[in-house]
Amino acid sequence: MKLLNGKKGVIFGVANSYSIAWAVAQMFHQHGARLAFNFATERLEKNVKKLTESLDGSITLPCDVSDDEAIKRFFEQLDQHGFEELDFLIHSVAYAQREDLGRSFSQTSREGFRVAHDISAYSLTAVVQAAGDRLKKQSSVVTMSYLGAERVVPNYNVMGVAKSALESSVRYLAAELGDRQIRINAISAGPVNTLSARGISEFLDLQKHFAERAPMKRNVTLEEIAGATLFLCSDFSTGISGEVLHVDNGFHIMAM
Ligand code: NAD
């Protein structure tokens, strides 16, 4: 059964074949969706397009989510390619300066704090704002978060604080968009080895610890994160909004 037959939407955050957004894109394509993608910088354009152009009917355009004009242009250009109405919007974007992920949290710079929050948290509101009425009745918005929003995870630092702001934004946006029957949720994913993840000091140790402590005694897969995202964009989740869904093999329930 194809869960997204005839649906159209935007996926922000494909950088390469290891990206969570790419796993989501492949699954959404298999389920009949037509997809629009962004690439964040010119440097990424060729590689991103090489992946996304393999999915028929897709379109890939530049969009740096820290630039309001670029976001506006992105949606205006999408209108010309048949994306004037959207059934879903996936926000799978984050960034923090490497030095802020490597030093003690108390040493975070004002600029490092600003950049992490701008790109990793505010950008969700920015893209929802710019999408505006393109988001149809019963459309679904999903963003990617991590347990560092709720608990202290060594080396996650300013990104944890930004993820808290992201999860709070999900609740405020859900409260506001609900009367248009638009739902917005976050997935709190267990650690997967992606480009962004490799920016976190000692990430491989974190993944090892995770697999030892999670009730299911293994790491989560990209397909499991994509599957949960598919559910949140399918007609089986129309009653769910403002939620943070943990896709982490149960790791978050453990104390010791
Ligand atoms: P990734 O590096 O593949 O994806 C991050 C994306 O953010 C990239 O496509 C990058 O181009 C984009 N980005 C950064 N700055 C941008 C900007 N200014 N404008 C537009 N795009 C920009 O890594 P990923 O792990 O797939 O990360 C996707 C999301 O999942 C992030 O929000 C991340 O925090 C979250 N997440 C990741 C993990 C993990 O362990 N990998 C766990 C939980 C949550």
Coordinates of C-alpha atoms and ligand atoms in Angstrom, one line a residue:
M1 CA 0.0 0.0 0.0
K2 CA 1.4 3.4 -1.0
L3 CA 0.8 5.8 1.9
L4 CA 1.5 9.1 0.1
N5 CA 0.0 8.5 -3.3
G6 CA -0.7 11.8 -5.0
K7 CA 0.9 13.8 -2.2
K8 CA 3.5 16.5 -2.7
G9 CA 5.9 18.1 -0.3
V10 CA 9.3 19.6 0.6
I11 CA 12.2 17.9 2.2
F12 CA 14.9 20.3 3.6
G13 CA 18.2 18.7 4.6
V14 CA 19.6 16.3 2.0
A15 CA 23.4 16.7 2.0
N16 CA 24.5 13.2 0.9
S17 CA 23.4 9.6 0.9
Y18 CA 23.9 9.3 4.6
S19 CA 21.5 12.1 5.5
I20 CA 18.4 11.3 7.4
A21 CA 16.5 13.5 4.9
W22 CA 17.7 11.2 2.1
A23 CA 16.4 8.1 3.8
V24 CA 13.1 9.9 4.2
A25 CA 13.1 11.0 0.6
Q26 CA 13.6 7.5 -0.7
M27 CA 10.8 6.1 1.4
F28 CA 8.4 8.9 0.5
H29 CA 9.2 8.3 -3.2
Q30 CA 8.5 4.6 -2.8
H31 CA 5.1 5.6 -1.3
G32 CA 4.1 7.7 -4.2
A33 CA 5.0 11.2 -3.1
R34 CA 6.4 13.9 -5.4
L35 CA 9.3 15.8 -3.7
A36 CA 11.0 19.2 -3.7
F37 CA 14.4 19.5 -2.2
N38 CA 16.8 22.3 -1.2
F39 CA 20.6 22.4 -1.2
A40 CA 22.2 24.7 1.4
T41 CA 25.3 25.8 -0.5
E42 CA 26.7 25.8 -4.0
R43 CA 29.3 23.4 -2.9
L44 CA 26.5 20.8 -2.1
E45 CA 24.5 21.4 -5.3
K46 CA 26.1 18.8 -7.6
N47 CA 26.1 16.0 -5.0
V48 CA 22.5 16.7 -3.8
K49 CA 21.2 16.9 -7.4
K50 CA 22.9 13.7 -8.3
L51 CA 20.8 12.0 -5.6
T52 CA 17.5 13.8 -5.9
E53 CA 17.3 13.8 -9.7
S54 CA 17.2 10.0 -9.5
L55 CA 13.6 10.4 -8.1
D56 CA 11.2 11.1 -10.9
G57 CA 9.2 14.3 -10.8
S58 CA 11.4 15.9 -8.1
I59 CA 12.8 19.4 -8.2
T60 CA 15.9 20.7 -6.3
L61 CA 16.5 24.4 -5.6
P62 CA 18.9 26.5 -3.6
C63 CA 17.8 27.5 -0.1
D64 CA 20.0 28.6 2.8
V65 CA 17.5 28.6 5.8
S66 CA 19.4 31.3 7.6
D67 CA 18.4 33.8 4.8
D68 CA 14.7 34.9 4.7
E69 CA 15.0 36.2 1.1
A70 CA 16.4 32.8 0.0
I71 CA 13.5 31.0 1.7
K72 CA 10.9 33.3 0.1
R73 CA 12.5 32.7 -3.4
F74 CA 12.6 29.0 -2.8
F75 CA 8.8 28.8 -2.2
E76 CA 8.1 31.2 -5.1
Q77 CA 10.1 29.1 -7.5
L78 CA 8.4 25.9 -6.3
D79 CA 5.0 27.5 -7.2
Q80 CA 6.2 27.5 -10.8
H81 CA 6.9 23.7 -10.6
G82 CA 3.5 22.6 -9.4
F83 CA 4.3 22.8 -5.7
E84 CA 1.8 25.6 -4.9
E85 CA 0.0 23.2 -2.5
L86 CA 1.9 21.1 0.0
D87 CA 0.8 18.0 1.9
F88 CA 4.0 17.8 4.0
L89 CA 7.1 19.7 4.9
I90 CA 10.2 17.9 6.4
H91 CA 12.7 20.0 8.3
S92 CA 15.9 18.0 8.8
V93 CA 18.4 20.8 9.2
A94 CA 20.9 21.7 12.0
Y95 CA 24.2 23.4 12.3
A96 CA 26.5 24.5 15.1
Q97 CA 30.1 25.8 14.9
R98 CA 32.5 22.9 15.5
E99 CA 34.3 24.7 18.3
D100 CA 31.0 25.0 20.3
L101 CA 30.5 21.3 20.1
G102 CA 34.0 20.6 21.3
R103 CA 34.4 22.9 24.3
S104 CA 32.6 23.1 27.6
F105 CA 29.1 24.5 27.3
S106 CA 29.8 27.4 29.7
Q107 CA 32.3 28.7 27.1
T108 CA 29.8 28.9 24.2
S109 CA 30.2 32.2 22.4
R110 CA 27.4 34.7 21.8
E111 CA 27.8 34.2 18.1
G112 CA 28.0 30.4 18.4
F113 CA 24.7 30.4 20.4
R114 CA 23.1 32.7 17.8
V115 CA 24.1 30.6 14.8
A116 CA 23.1 27.3 16.4
H117 CA 19.6 28.6 17.3
D118 CA 19.1 30.4 14.0
I119 CA 19.8 27.5 11.8
S120 CA 18.7 24.6 14.0
A121 CA 15.7 26.1 15.7
Y122 CA 14.4 29.3 14.2
S123 CA 14.6 28.0 10.6
L124 CA 11.6 25.7 11.4
T125 CA 9.4 28.7 12.1
A126 CA 11.0 30.6 9.1
V127 CA 10.1 27.8 6.6
V128 CA 6.6 27.3 8.0
Q129 CA 6.0 31.0 7.9
A130 CA 7.2 31.3 4.3
A131 CA 5.2 28.2 3.2
G132 CA 2.1 29.9 4.6
D133 CA -1.1 29.0 2.9
R134 CA 0.7 26.5 0.6
L135 CA 0.4 24.1 3.6
K136 CA -2.9 22.4 2.9
K137 CA -5.6 21.4 5.3
Q138 CA -4.4 18.1 6.9
S139 CA -0.8 18.7 5.9
S140 CA 2.0 17.5 8.2
V141 CA 5.2 19.2 9.3
V142 CA 8.0 17.0 10.8
T143 CA 11.3 18.2 12.2
M144 CA 14.3 16.1 13.6
S145 CA 15.3 16.4 17.2
Y146 CA 17.5 14.6 19.6
L147 CA 17.5 13.6 23.3
G148 CA 20.0 16.3 24.0
A149 CA 17.0 18.6 24.1
E150 CA 15.7 17.0 27.3
R151 CA 18.9 15.7 29.0
V152 CA 22.5 16.6 29.1
V153 CA 24.5 14.6 26.5
P154 CA 28.3 15.1 26.7
N155 CA 29.6 17.2 23.8
Y156 CA 26.2 18.0 22.5
N157 CA 26.3 21.4 24.3
V158 CA 24.7 24.4 22.4
M159 CA 23.0 22.0 20.0
G160 CA 21.1 20.5 22.9
V161 CA 19.8 24.0 23.9
A162 CA 18.9 24.7 20.3
K163 CA 17.0 21.4 20.1
S164 CA 15.0 22.4 23.3
A165 CA 14.0 25.6 21.4
L166 CA 13.1 23.5 18.4
E167 CA 10.9 21.2 20.4
S168 CA 9.2 24.1 22.1
S169 CA 8.7 25.7 18.7
V170 CA 6.9 22.5 17.6
R171 CA 4.4 22.9 20.5
Y172 CA 3.8 26.6 19.8
L173 CA 3.4 26.1 16.0
A174 CA 1.1 23.1 16.6
A175 CA -1.1 25.2 18.9
E176 CA -1.4 27.9 16.2
L177 CA -1.7 25.8 13.1
G178 CA -4.2 23.3 14.5
D179 CA -7.2 25.3 13.5
R180 CA -6.2 24.9 9.9
Q181 CA -5.9 21.1 10.6
I182 CA -2.1 21.3 10.1
R183 CA -0.2 19.1 12.4
I184 CA 3.5 19.5 13.4
N185 CA 5.6 17.0 15.3
A186 CA 9.2 16.2 16.0
I187 CA 11.1 12.9 15.8
S188 CA 13.7 12.5 18.5
A189 CA 16.0 10.1 16.7
G190 CA 18.7 7.9 18.2
P191 CA 22.3 8.6 17.0
V192 CA 23.1 7.7 13.3
N193 CA 26.4 8.2 11.7
T194 CA 25.9 11.2 9.4
L195 CA 27.9 14.3 8.3
S196 CA 26.4 16.4 11.1
A197 CA 26.8 13.7 13.7
R198 CA 30.5 13.4 12.9
G199 CA 30.8 17.1 14.0
I200 CA 30.1 16.0 17.6
S201 CA 33.2 15.0 19.6
E202 CA 33.4 11.4 20.5
F203 CA 30.3 10.6 18.5
L204 CA 31.2 6.9 17.9
D205 CA 31.5 6.4 21.7
L206 CA 28.1 7.9 22.1
Q207 CA 26.7 5.5 19.6
K208 CA 28.4 2.6 21.3
H209 CA 27.0 3.6 24.7
F210 CA 23.6 4.0 23.1
A211 CA 23.6 0.4 21.7
E212 CA 24.7 -1.0 25.0
R213 CA 22.0 0.8 27.1
A214 CA 19.0 0.9 24.8
P215 CA 16.4 -1.7 25.7
M216 CA 16.7 -3.1 22.2
K217 CA 20.5 -3.3 22.5
R218 CA 21.3 -1.8 19.1
N219 CA 21.4 1.5 17.2
V220 CA 18.5 2.8 15.3
T221 CA 18.5 2.6 11.5
L222 CA 17.9 5.4 8.9
E223 CA 15.0 3.3 7.6
E224 CA 13.4 3.3 11.1
I225 CA 13.6 7.1 11.3
A226 CA 12.2 7.4 7.8
G227 CA 9.4 4.9 8.6
A228 CA 8.3 7.0 11.6
T229 CA 8.4 10.2 9.4
L230 CA 6.3 8.4 6.8
F231 CA 3.7 7.5 9.5
L232 CA 3.6 11.2 10.7
C233 CA 2.9 12.3 7.1
S234 CA 0.4 9.6 6.3
D235 CA -3.4 9.7 6.9
F236 CA -2.8 7.3 9.9
S237 CA -1.5 10.1 12.1
T238 CA -4.1 12.9 11.5
G239 CA -4.8 13.0 15.3
I240 CA -1.2 13.6 16.4
S241 CA 0.2 17.1 16.8
G242 CA 2.7 18.8 19.0
E243 CA 4.3 15.5 19.8
V244 CA 8.0 14.5 20.2
L245 CA 8.1 10.9 19.0
H246 CA 11.2 9.0 20.2
V247 CA 12.6 6.7 17.6
D248 CA 15.6 5.5 19.6
N249 CA 15.0 1.8 20.5
G250 CA 13.7 3.0 23.9
F251 CA 16.9 4.6 25.0
H252 CA 15.1 7.6 26.5
I253 CA 13.3 5.5 29.1
M254 CA 16.4 4.2 30.8
A255 CA 17.9 5.7 34.0
M256 CA 20.7 3.4 34.8
Ligands
NAD1 P1 23.2 15.9 7.7 O1 24.5 16.6 7.8 O2 23.1 14.9 6.6 O3 22.0 16.9 7.5 C1 22.0 18.2 8.0 C2 21.5 19.1 7.0 O4 21.4 20.5 7.4 C3 22.4 19.1 5.7 O5 21.7 18.8 4.6 C4 22.9 20.6 5.7 O6 23.1 21.0 4.3 C5 21.7 21.3 6.3 N1 22.0 22.6 6.7 C6 22.9 23.1 7.6 N2 22.9 24.5 7.6 C7 22.0 24.8 6.6 C8 21.5 26.1 6.2 N3 22.0 27.3 6.6 N4 20.5 26.1 5.2 C9 20.0 25.0 4.8 N5 20.4 23.8 5.2 C10 21.4 23.7 6.1 O7 22.9 15.2 9.1 P2 21.6 14.5 9.7 O8 22.1 13.7 10.8 O9 20.9 13.8 8.6 O10 20.8 15.7 10.3 C11 19.5 16.0 10.0 C12 18.7 16.4 11.2 O11 18.6 15.3 12.1 C13 19.4 17.5 12.0 O12 18.4 18.3 12.6 C14 20.0 16.7 13.2 O13 20.2 17.5 14.3 C15 18.9 15.7 13.4 N6 19.3 14.5 14.2 C16 20.4 13.8 13.8 C17 20.8 12.7 14.6 C18 22.0 11.9 14.2 O14 22.5 11.1 15.1 N7 22.6 12.0 13.0 C19 20.1 12.3 15.7 C20 18.9 13.0 16.0 C21 18.6 14.1 15.2

